[in-house]
Amino acid sequence: MFIYFEEIIFMLNDILNKTDNDMKKCFYKFITNISKIRTGRVSTSLLENISVEYYGNVSLLKYISNITVDNNNTLKVSVFDFSIIPIICKAILKSNLGVNPNVIGNNIKIIFPYLTKERKLFLKKILHDETEKNKIIIRNIRRIYNNKLKKLLKNKEINISNERNKKNDIQKLTNKYMKKIQDIYIEKKREI
């Protein structure tokens, strides 16, 4: 009976760990996605993940250059291999950022236009939609793992008190990640 009890504890903790991992992945993906949304000032994250074909391989721009913030609306790309400057310019144009790269010597300068009222409203809508999408994903993760607990209870592998305790733990995780997402949403909205 003691081994059975240990197996139950392991199984329940495994469910909780998987729930936490899935919610954490969703949260980090949310952070990555909203970091691409431009605020009042530019950020290197706008260019870092642009794919560039580099000698037959596809590399991210952050690995083949140094990206720095020049001022509030300008980014400077210092390329390690000057022969690929035209390729990088093409990749930036294809990235749908709505900017034109300017080659100045061995550097590329990207000047972002200042945000208009309409553009700010549009970006806030995108931010809101991304936030809601990720909140739904978090709730779906909760539902999936709560259903696993129900199935274990139905199969009489756990008792009702185990199920309630783990459901409460899953709800605490859900609340934690929902709050984190909401806090980042508020901060990012303020930046826009």
CSV table of C-alpha atoms in Angstrom, one decimal:
chain,number,residue,atom,x,y,z
A,1,MET,CA,0.0,0.0,0.0
A,2,PHE,CA,2.9,2.3,0.7
A,3,ILE,CA,4.3,2.0,-2.8
A,4,TYR,CA,0.8,2.7,-4.2
A,5,PHE,CA,0.6,5.9,-2.1
A,6,GLU,CA,4.0,7.0,-3.5
A,7,GLU,CA,2.9,6.4,-7.0
A,8,ILE,CA,-0.2,8.5,-6.5
A,9,ILE,CA,1.9,11.4,-5.1
A,10,PHE,CA,4.3,11.1,-8.0
A,11,MET,CA,1.5,11.0,-10.5
A,12,LEU,CA,-0.2,14.1,-9.0
A,13,ASN,CA,3.0,16.1,-8.7
A,14,ASP,CA,3.8,15.1,-12.3
A,15,ILE,CA,0.5,16.6,-13.4
A,16,LEU,CA,1.2,19.8,-11.5
A,17,ASN,CA,4.7,20.1,-12.9
A,18,LYS,CA,3.5,19.5,-16.5
A,19,THR,CA,0.8,22.2,-15.9
A,20,ASP,CA,3.4,24.6,-14.7
A,21,ASN,CA,5.7,23.9,-17.6
A,22,ASP,CA,2.9,24.3,-20.2
A,23,MET,CA,1.8,27.6,-18.7
A,24,LYS,CA,5.4,28.8,-18.4
A,25,LYS,CA,5.9,28.0,-22.1
A,26,CYS,CA,2.8,30.0,-23.0
A,27,PHE,CA,3.9,32.9,-20.9
A,28,TYR,CA,7.4,33.1,-22.5
A,29,LYS,CA,5.9,32.8,-25.9
A,30,PHE,CA,3.5,35.7,-25.0
A,31,ILE,CA,6.5,37.8,-23.9
A,32,THR,CA,8.4,37.0,-27.2
A,33,ASN,CA,5.3,37.9,-29.3
A,34,ILE,CA,4.6,41.2,-27.6
A,35,SER,CA,8.3,42.2,-27.6
A,36,LYS,CA,7.8,42.6,-31.3
A,37,ILE,CA,5.1,45.2,-30.9
A,38,ARG,CA,6.6,48.6,-31.2
A,39,THR,CA,6.2,51.1,-28.4
A,40,GLY,CA,7.0,54.8,-28.4
A,41,ARG,CA,10.7,54.0,-28.4
A,42,VAL,CA,12.4,51.4,-30.6
A,43,SER,CA,13.9,48.2,-29.2
A,44,THR,CA,16.5,45.8,-30.6
A,45,SER,CA,13.9,43.0,-30.3
A,46,LEU,CA,12.2,44.4,-33.4
A,47,LEU,CA,15.1,43.2,-35.6
A,48,GLU,CA,16.7,40.4,-33.6
A,49,ASN,CA,14.6,37.6,-34.9
A,50,ILE,CA,14.7,38.5,-38.6
A,51,SER,CA,15.9,35.6,-40.7
A,52,VAL,CA,18.7,36.2,-43.1
A,53,GLU,CA,20.1,33.7,-45.6
A,54,TYR,CA,23.8,33.7,-44.9
A,55,TYR,CA,26.1,31.6,-47.1
A,56,GLY,CA,23.4,29.0,-47.7
A,57,ASN,CA,22.2,28.9,-44.1
A,58,VAL,CA,19.4,30.8,-42.5
A,59,SER,CA,20.6,32.8,-39.5
A,60,LEU,CA,18.9,35.3,-37.2
A,61,LEU,CA,20.0,38.9,-37.6
A,62,LYS,CA,21.1,39.0,-33.9
A,63,TYR,CA,23.8,36.3,-34.6
A,64,ILE,CA,25.4,37.9,-37.7
A,65,SER,CA,25.3,41.5,-36.5
A,66,ASN,CA,25.3,43.9,-33.6
A,67,ILE,CA,22.0,45.7,-33.2
A,68,THR,CA,21.9,48.9,-31.1
A,69,VAL,CA,19.5,51.7,-30.3
A,70,ASP,CA,20.8,54.9,-31.9
A,71,ASN,CA,18.0,57.1,-30.5
A,72,ASN,CA,14.2,56.9,-29.8
A,73,ASN,CA,13.3,56.0,-33.3
A,74,THR,CA,16.5,54.7,-34.9
A,75,LEU,CA,18.2,51.3,-34.7
A,76,LYS,CA,21.8,50.7,-36.0
A,77,VAL,CA,22.9,47.4,-37.4
A,78,SER,CA,26.6,46.8,-37.4
A,79,VAL,CA,27.3,43.8,-39.7
A,80,PHE,CA,30.2,41.4,-39.0
A,81,ASP,CA,30.5,40.5,-42.7
A,82,PHE,CA,30.1,43.6,-44.9
A,83,SER,CA,29.4,41.6,-48.1
A,84,ILE,CA,26.0,40.6,-46.8
A,85,ILE,CA,24.7,44.1,-46.2
A,86,PRO,CA,22.4,44.0,-49.3
A,87,ILE,CA,21.0,40.6,-48.1
A,88,ILE,CA,20.3,42.0,-44.7
A,89,CYS,CA,18.5,45.1,-46.2
A,90,LYS,CA,16.3,42.7,-48.3
A,91,ALA,CA,15.4,40.7,-45.1
A,92,ILE,CA,14.5,43.9,-43.2
A,93,LEU,CA,12.3,45.0,-46.1
A,94,LYS,CA,10.6,41.6,-46.2
A,95,SER,CA,10.0,41.6,-42.4
A,96,ASN,CA,6.8,43.8,-42.8
A,97,LEU,CA,8.0,46.4,-40.2
A,98,GLY,CA,7.2,49.2,-42.6
A,99,VAL,CA,10.7,50.7,-42.6
A,100,ASN,CA,13.4,51.2,-45.2
A,101,PRO,CA,17.0,50.4,-44.2
A,102,ASN,CA,19.6,53.0,-45.0
A,103,VAL,CA,23.2,51.9,-45.6
A,104,ILE,CA,25.7,54.4,-44.1
A,105,GLY,CA,29.3,53.1,-44.5
A,106,ASN,CA,29.5,49.7,-43.0
A,107,ASN,CA,26.3,50.1,-40.9
A,108,ILE,CA,22.6,49.9,-41.6
A,109,LYS,CA,20.4,52.5,-40.0
A,110,ILE,CA,16.7,51.8,-39.7
A,111,ILE,CA,14.6,54.9,-38.9
A,112,PHE,CA,11.1,54.1,-37.6
A,113,PRO,CA,8.4,56.7,-38.0
A,114,TYR,CA,7.0,58.3,-34.9
A,115,LEU,CA,3.7,56.6,-33.9
A,116,THR,CA,0.5,58.3,-34.9
A,117,LYS,CA,-2.7,58.2,-32.9
A,118,GLU,CA,-4.2,55.7,-35.3
A,119,ARG,CA,-1.1,53.5,-35.2
A,120,LYS,CA,-1.0,53.5,-31.4
A,121,LEU,CA,-4.7,52.4,-31.3
A,122,PHE,CA,-3.9,49.7,-33.8
A,123,LEU,CA,-0.9,48.5,-31.7
A,124,LYS,CA,-3.0,48.5,-28.5
A,125,LYS,CA,-5.6,46.4,-30.3
A,126,ILE,CA,-2.9,43.9,-31.4
A,127,LEU,CA,-1.6,43.8,-27.8
A,128,HIS,CA,-5.1,43.3,-26.4
A,129,ASP,CA,-5.8,40.4,-28.9
A,130,GLU,CA,-2.4,38.7,-28.1
A,131,THR,CA,-3.1,39.1,-24.3
A,132,GLU,CA,-6.6,37.6,-24.6
A,133,LYS,CA,-5.4,34.7,-26.9
A,134,ASN,CA,-2.8,33.8,-24.3
A,135,LYS,CA,-5.2,34.0,-21.4
A,136,ILE,CA,-7.4,31.5,-23.3
A,137,ILE,CA,-4.5,29.2,-23.8
A,138,ILE,CA,-3.7,29.3,-20.0
A,139,ARG,CA,-7.4,28.5,-19.3
A,140,ASN,CA,-7.3,25.6,-21.8
A,141,ILE,CA,-4.2,24.2,-20.2
A,142,ARG,CA,-6.0,24.3,-16.8
A,143,ARG,CA,-9.0,22.5,-18.3
A,144,ILE,CA,-6.8,19.8,-19.9
A,145,TYR,CA,-5.1,19.0,-16.6
A,146,ASN,CA,-8.3,19.2,-14.6
A,147,ASN,CA,-9.8,16.7,-16.9
A,148,LYS,CA,-6.9,14.4,-16.4
A,149,LEU,CA,-7.5,14.6,-12.6
A,150,LYS,CA,-11.2,13.9,-13.2
A,151,LYS,CA,-10.2,10.8,-15.3
A,152,LEU,CA,-8.0,9.6,-12.5
A,153,LEU,CA,-10.8,10.1,-10.0
A,154,LYS,CA,-13.3,8.3,-12.2
A,155,ASN,CA,-10.8,5.4,-12.6
A,156,LYS,CA,-10.5,5.4,-8.8
A,157,GLU,CA,-6.7,5.9,-9.0
A,158,ILE,CA,-7.0,9.0,-6.7
A,159,ASN,CA,-9.6,10.0,-4.1
A,160,ILE,CA,-11.7,13.1,-4.1
A,161,SER,CA,-9.5,15.0,-1.7
A,162,ASN,CA,-6.5,14.5,-3.9
A,163,GLU,CA,-8.4,15.7,-6.8
A,164,ARG,CA,-9.6,18.9,-5.0
A,165,ASN,CA,-6.2,19.7,-3.7
A,166,LYS,CA,-4.5,19.4,-7.1
A,167,LYS,CA,-7.3,21.3,-8.7
A,168,ASN,CA,-6.7,24.1,-6.2
A,169,ASP,CA,-3.0,24.0,-7.0
A,170,ILE,CA,-3.7,24.2,-10.7
A,171,GLN,CA,-6.0,27.1,-10.1
A,172,LYS,CA,-3.2,28.9,-8.1
A,173,LEU,CA,-0.9,28.4,-11.1
A,174,THR,CA,-3.6,29.7,-13.5
A,175,ASN,CA,-4.1,32.8,-11.3
A,176,LYS,CA,-0.3,33.3,-11.1
A,177,TYR,CA,0.2,33.2,-14.9
A,178,MET,CA,-2.9,35.2,-15.6
A,179,LYS,CA,-1.7,38.0,-13.3
A,180,LYS,CA,1.8,38.0,-14.9
A,181,ILE,CA,0.2,38.3,-18.4
A,182,GLN,CA,-2.1,41.1,-17.2
A,183,ASP,CA,0.8,43.0,-15.5
A,184,ILE,CA,2.9,42.8,-18.7
A,185,TYR,CA,-0.1,43.9,-20.8
A,186,ILE,CA,-0.7,46.9,-18.6
A,187,GLU,CA,3.0,47.9,-18.7
A,188,LYS,CA,3.3,47.4,-22.5
A,189,LYS,CA,0.0,49.4,-23.1
A,190,ARG,CA,1.5,52.2,-21.0
A,191,GLU,CA,4.6,52.2,-23.1
A,192,ILE,CA,2.6,52.5,-26.3
